[in-house]
GROMACS .gro file of C-alpha atoms in nm:
model
  261
    1MET     CA    1   2.916   0.941 -11.686
    2SER     CA    2   3.093   1.118 -11.390
    3ALA     CA    3   3.365   1.217 -11.636
    4GLY     CA    4   3.105   1.438 -11.830
    5PHE     CA    5   2.977   1.601 -11.515
    6LEU     CA    6   3.331   1.654 -11.381
    7GLY     CA    7   3.428   1.839 -11.695
    8TYR     CA    8   3.125   2.049 -11.660
    9VAL     CA    9   3.199   2.154 -11.306
   10VAL     CA   10   3.570   2.237 -11.345
   11ILE     CA   11   3.528   2.474 -11.656
   12GLN     CA   12   3.259   2.684 -11.481
   13ILE     CA   13   3.462   2.952 -11.315
   14PRO     CA   14   3.711   2.992 -11.601
   15ALA     CA   15   3.411   3.013 -11.838
   16GLY     CA   16   3.270   3.295 -11.627
   17LEU     CA   17   3.583   3.477 -11.642
   18ILE     CA   18   3.630   3.446 -12.000
   19ALA     CA   19   3.265   3.536 -12.080
   20GLU     CA   20   3.284   3.867 -11.882
   21ALA     CA   21   3.620   3.953 -12.031
   22TYR     CA   22   3.604   3.862 -12.396
   23GLY     CA   23   3.229   3.832 -12.463
   24ALA     CA   24   2.980   3.560 -12.377
   25LYS     CA   25   2.864   3.482 -12.751
   26ASN     CA   26   3.216   3.352 -12.831
   27VAL     CA   27   3.224   3.152 -12.514
   28TYR     CA   28   2.894   3.011 -12.592
   29LEU     CA   29   2.955   2.912 -12.949
   30SER     CA   30   3.291   2.751 -12.838
   31GLY     CA   31   3.112   2.544 -12.586
   32VAL     CA   32   2.880   2.430 -12.882
   33LEU     CA   33   3.160   2.344 -13.107
   34ILE     CA   34   3.348   2.152 -12.848
   35ALA     CA   35   3.052   1.958 -12.718
   36SER     CA   36   2.945   1.889 -13.078
   37LEU     CA   37   3.271   1.751 -13.175
   38ALA     CA   38   3.293   1.540 -12.860
   39ARG     CA   39   2.948   1.378 -12.918
   40ILE     CA   40   3.065   1.303 -13.270
   41PHE     CA   41   3.382   1.113 -13.144
   42CYS     CA   42   3.183   0.938 -12.863
   43PRO     CA   43   3.096   0.629 -13.060
   44LEU     CA   44   3.436   0.590 -13.206
   45ALA     CA   45   3.590   0.623 -12.874
   46ALA     CA   46   3.368   0.357 -12.723
   47TRP     CA   47   3.467   0.122 -13.003
   48HIS     CA   48   3.835   0.176 -12.954
   49ASP     CA   49   3.901   0.210 -12.569
   50CYS     CA   50   3.697   0.266 -12.236
   51TYR     CA   51   3.953   0.524 -12.119
   52LEU     CA   52   3.956   0.720 -12.443
   53MET     CA   53   3.567   0.734 -12.397
   54ILE     CA   54   3.601   0.868 -12.059
   55ALA     CA   55   3.840   1.143 -12.203
   56ILE     CA   56   3.591   1.235 -12.457
   57GLN     CA   57   3.301   1.255 -12.201
   58LEU     CA   58   3.522   1.480 -12.000
   59LEU     CA   59   3.576   1.710 -12.298
   60ARG     CA   60   3.208   1.703 -12.380
   61GLY     CA   61   3.113   1.808 -12.015
   62MET     CA   62   3.367   2.090 -12.048
   63GLY     CA   63   3.221   2.212 -12.372
   64GLN     CA   64   2.869   2.207 -12.208
   65GLY     CA   65   3.002   2.382 -11.902
   66LEU     CA   66   3.084   2.689 -12.115
   67HIS     CA   67   2.700   2.738 -12.176
   68SER     CA   68   2.574   2.829 -11.828
   69PRO     CA   69   2.790   3.113 -11.727
   70ALA     CA   70   2.797   3.245 -12.093
   71ASN     CA   71   2.408   3.224 -12.087
   72SER     CA   72   2.389   3.420 -11.758
   73VAL     CA   73   2.594   3.706 -11.895
   74ILE     CA   74   2.384   3.704 -12.206
   75THR     CA   75   2.041   3.722 -12.026
   76THR     CA   76   2.182   3.993 -11.788
   77LYS     CA   77   2.274   4.219 -12.067
   78TRP     CA   78   1.995   4.141 -12.319
   79PHE     CA   79   1.684   4.119 -12.097
   80PRO     CA   80   1.546   4.422 -11.884
   81LYS     CA   81   1.538   4.350 -11.503
   82GLN     CA   82   1.166   4.317 -11.488
   83GLU     CA   83   1.158   4.045 -11.755
   84ARG     CA   84   1.444   3.807 -11.687
   85GLY     CA   85   1.225   3.560 -11.497
   86PHE     CA   86   0.992   3.553 -11.787
   87PHE     CA   87   1.259   3.516 -12.053
   88ASN     CA   88   1.472   3.278 -11.861
   89ALA     CA   89   1.178   3.046 -11.832
   90ILE     CA   90   1.127   3.064 -12.211
   91ILE     CA   91   1.484   2.980 -12.276
   92PHE     CA   92   1.509   2.688 -12.027
   93SER     CA   93   1.151   2.570 -12.136
   94GLY     CA   94   1.304   2.500 -12.481
   95SER     CA   95   1.590   2.316 -12.339
   96ALA     CA   96   1.328   2.081 -12.161
   97VAL     CA   97   1.142   2.033 -12.467
   98GLY     CA   98   1.441   1.945 -12.651
   99SER     CA   99   1.530   1.691 -12.370
  100PHE     CA  100   1.197   1.544 -12.387
  101ILE     CA  101   1.213   1.490 -12.779
  102SER     CA  102   1.563   1.359 -12.741
  103TYR     CA  103   1.464   1.095 -12.466
  104ALA     CA  104   1.151   1.015 -12.675
  105THR     CA  105   1.327   0.947 -12.988
  106ALA     CA  106   1.661   0.786 -12.846
  107GLY     CA  107   1.512   0.452 -12.780
  108ALA     CA  108   1.376   0.408 -13.137
  109MET     CA  109   1.704   0.522 -13.280
  110CYS     CA  110   1.906   0.278 -13.077
  111THR     CA  111   1.700  -0.017 -13.193
  112SER     CA  112   1.721   0.107 -13.561
  113ALA     CA  113   1.969   0.011 -13.812
  114LEU     CA  114   2.087   0.357 -13.893
  115PHE     CA  115   2.469   0.410 -13.814
  116GLY     CA  116   2.458   0.086 -13.616
  117GLY     CA  117   2.186   0.174 -13.378
  118TRP     CA  118   2.305   0.356 -13.062
  119PRO     CA  119   2.571   0.574 -13.256
  120SER     CA  120   2.280   0.745 -13.453
  121VAL     CA  121   2.163   0.912 -13.107
  122TYR     CA  122   2.500   1.096 -13.118
  123PHE     CA  123   2.533   1.177 -13.479
  124ILE     CA  124   2.160   1.289 -13.533
  125HIS     CA  125   2.161   1.511 -13.217
  126VAL     CA  126   2.488   1.681 -13.332
  127VAL     CA  127   2.317   1.784 -13.652
  128ALA     CA  128   2.007   1.900 -13.468
  129ASN     CA  129   2.208   2.098 -13.214
  130ALA     CA  130   2.397   2.268 -13.498
  131LEU     CA  131   2.075   2.376 -13.657
  132GLU     CA  132   1.949   2.503 -13.338
  133ARG     CA  133   2.230   2.703 -13.254
  134ASP     CA  134   2.210   2.885 -13.601
  135SER     CA  135   2.040   3.184 -13.455
  136TYR     CA  136   2.360   3.284 -13.255
  137ILE     CA  137   2.546   3.288 -13.587
  138TYR     CA  138   2.328   3.472 -13.820
  139PRO     CA  139   2.297   3.845 -13.729
  140SER     CA  140   1.967   3.888 -13.899
  141LEU     CA  141   1.806   3.641 -13.681
  142CYS     CA  142   1.950   3.815 -13.372
  143ASP     CA  143   1.817   4.151 -13.495
  144ASP     CA  144   1.468   4.007 -13.519
  145LEU     CA  145   1.481   3.869 -13.179
  146PHE     CA  146   1.597   4.214 -13.030
  147ASP     CA  147   1.305   4.359 -13.203
  148ILE     CA  148   1.051   4.120 -13.048
  149LEU     CA  149   1.227   4.148 -12.699
  150LEU     CA  150   1.177   4.545 -12.723
  151PHE     CA  151   0.817   4.508 -12.826
  152LEU     CA  152   0.714   4.277 -12.544
  153ASP     CA  153   0.920   4.487 -12.295
  154HIS     CA  154   0.727   4.801 -12.386
  155ASP     CA  155   0.396   4.623 -12.352
  156SER     CA  156   0.474   4.463 -12.020
  157SER     CA  157   0.642   4.740 -11.844
  158ASN     CA  158   0.305   4.922 -11.814
  159VAL     CA  159   0.171   4.637 -11.614
  160ARG     CA  160   0.473   4.504 -11.393
  161ALA     CA  161   0.650   4.818 -11.249
  162SER     CA  162   0.827   4.654 -10.961
  163THR     CA  163   1.073   4.363 -10.957
  164PHE     CA  164   1.076   4.062 -10.736
  165SER     CA  165   1.196   4.071 -10.384
  166GLY     CA  166   1.434   3.845 -10.232
  167THR     CA  167   1.155   3.643 -10.065
  168HIS     CA  168   0.971   3.611 -10.402
  169PHE     CA  169   1.290   3.476 -10.553
  170ALA     CA  170   1.319   3.212 -10.281
  171LEU     CA  171   0.965   3.080 -10.309
  172PRO     CA  172   0.983   2.927 -10.658
  173HIS     CA  173   1.316   2.767 -10.575
  174THR     CA  174   1.193   2.629 -10.250
  175ASN     CA  175   0.880   2.485 -10.399
  176GLY     CA  176   1.088   2.334 -10.674
  177SER     CA  177   1.323   2.157 -10.431
  178LEU     CA  178   1.026   2.025 -10.228
  179GLY     CA  179   0.846   1.887 -10.541
  180TYR     CA  180   1.184   1.736 -10.662
  181SER     CA  181   1.254   1.568 -10.314
  182LEU     CA  182   0.895   1.405 -10.309
  183GLY     CA  183   0.916   1.279 -10.659
  184LEU     CA  184   1.255   1.097 -10.663
  185PRO     CA  185   1.171   0.903 -10.350
  186GLY     CA  186   0.840   0.805 -10.502
  187MET     CA  187   1.035   0.618 -10.784
  188TYR     CA  188   1.188   0.391 -10.524
  189ILE     CA  189   0.857   0.327 -10.329
  190VAL     CA  190   0.654   0.231 -10.649
  191GLY     CA  191   0.920  -0.020 -10.747
  192CYS     CA  192   0.913  -0.162 -11.102
  193ASP     CA  193   0.549  -0.019 -11.184
  194LYS     CA  194   0.637   0.166 -11.518
  195VAL     CA  195   0.311   0.379 -11.488
  196TRP     CA  196   0.388   0.526 -11.145
  197ASN     CA  197   0.769   0.554 -11.226
  198ASN     CA  198   0.667   0.786 -11.501
  199ILE     CA  199   0.430   0.969 -11.289
  200CYS     CA  200   0.679   1.036 -11.005
  201SER     CA  201   0.947   1.143 -11.254
  202ILE     CA  202   0.697   1.401 -11.417
  203ILE     CA  203   0.629   1.541 -11.072
  204ALA     CA  204   0.996   1.553 -10.974
  205PHE     CA  205   1.101   1.745 -11.281
  206SER     CA  206   0.777   1.953 -11.322
  207PHE     CA  207   0.860   2.106 -10.978
  208ALA     CA  208   1.213   2.141 -11.045
  209GLY     CA  209   1.116   2.382 -11.330
  210LEU     CA  210   0.980   2.633 -11.068
  211SER     CA  211   1.328   2.719 -10.948
  212LEU     CA  212   1.406   2.859 -11.287
  213ALA     CA  213   1.262   3.208 -11.188
  214GLY     CA  214   1.462   3.182 -10.856
  215CYS     CA  215   1.832   3.067 -10.828
  216LEU     CA  216   1.902   3.150 -11.208
  217LEU     CA  217   1.834   3.508 -11.175
  218VAL     CA  218   1.998   3.563 -10.837
  219PRO     CA  219   2.346   3.646 -10.989
  220SER     CA  220   2.207   3.886 -11.245
  221ASP     CA  221   2.029   4.070 -10.960
  222MET     CA  222   2.309   4.065 -10.706
  223SER     CA  223   2.576   4.193 -10.949
  224PRO     CA  224   2.495   4.239 -11.326
  225THR     CA  225   2.854   4.323 -11.392
  226PHE     CA  226   2.979   3.985 -11.244
  227ALA     CA  227   2.675   3.776 -11.311
  228GLY     CA  228   2.884   3.533 -11.503
  229ASN     CA  229   3.135   3.468 -11.220
  230LEU     CA  230   2.866   3.455 -10.944
  231PHE     CA  231   2.668   3.188 -11.150
  232ALA     CA  232   2.971   2.999 -11.213
  233PHE     CA  233   3.086   2.987 -10.854
  234SER     CA  234   2.741   2.864 -10.739
  235ASN     CA  235   2.704   2.613 -11.027
  236THR     CA  236   3.050   2.474 -10.913
  237ILE     CA  237   2.930   2.394 -10.570
  238ALA     CA  238   2.597   2.254 -10.661
  239GLY     CA  239   2.745   2.058 -10.966
  240THR     CA  240   2.989   1.881 -10.748
  241ALA     CA  241   2.729   1.639 -10.643
  242THR     CA  242   2.673   1.552 -11.010
  243PHE     CA  243   3.016   1.348 -11.062
  244ILE     CA  244   3.014   1.249 -10.712
  245PHE     CA  245   2.694   1.047 -10.673
  246PRO     CA  246   2.726   0.837 -11.015
  247ILE     CA  247   3.043   0.708 -10.848
  248ILE     CA  248   2.879   0.625 -10.526
  249VAL     CA  249   2.591   0.463 -10.698
  250GLY     CA  250   2.820   0.252 -10.917
  251LEU     CA  251   3.009   0.137 -10.604
  252MET     CA  252   2.678   0.042 -10.422
  253THR     CA  253   2.507  -0.147 -10.697
  254ASP     CA  254   2.650  -0.468 -10.842
  255THR     CA  255   2.353  -0.533 -11.084
  256GLU     CA  256   2.107  -0.329 -11.262
  257PHE     CA  257   1.813  -0.488 -11.085
  258LEU     CA  258   1.596  -0.251 -10.855
  259ASP     CA  259   1.565  -0.528 -10.578
  260ASN     CA  260   1.943  -0.539 -10.545
  261LYS     CA  261   2.052  -0.480 -10.173
   0.00000   0.00000   0.00000
């Protein structure tokens, strides 16, 4: 698990530099290709050798790590300053919906006979991911999207004439952090109660969504020219914990039971 996050972190700054120098679209599509190929080989690697599985997970993380800096460059160039918060929220709402569907269906796929059970999660999600990314490949879809964005910008610019101040940017991020901090300890307090565990998880991740209108827009407002690099640098620092803490948790726990001391 840590290997995937490690790959995600180490590729951030190179991805930001490449996206700004050679175009974010190519970087984004390269990330999709690398991550998809890695997912396909994950079951094969797991059957063969655990170290090969770690290497594949590292490669998958590097592929996914190309997305965030490239996305920051794309949204900075495509979306008007007044509308970045709104459209970023739409983009990441789609990501959240995809995660919800994936988690909801993964359990059923693991218990099915398709592709031997759990490998079907990787194979089916790769196909779904490829279909979802087609809008980046077909120019006609991109042209339609531009028309929609221009129409929305024309209507909304008459209503919202000013952009967020720094304080307004900080508020949603602060609220999201507080809600997330309250929800996760709640999962420990309620113990093995499935209902309350789900409620605490919903609270934590719902509040985390508030930060999408805050921290993700800061690089675009600070320096649109270097938005990819700024986002990559901040994401490298923030993402360091994602591969350190799984290792710590693995060292602290000997069993998978909640009451383990």
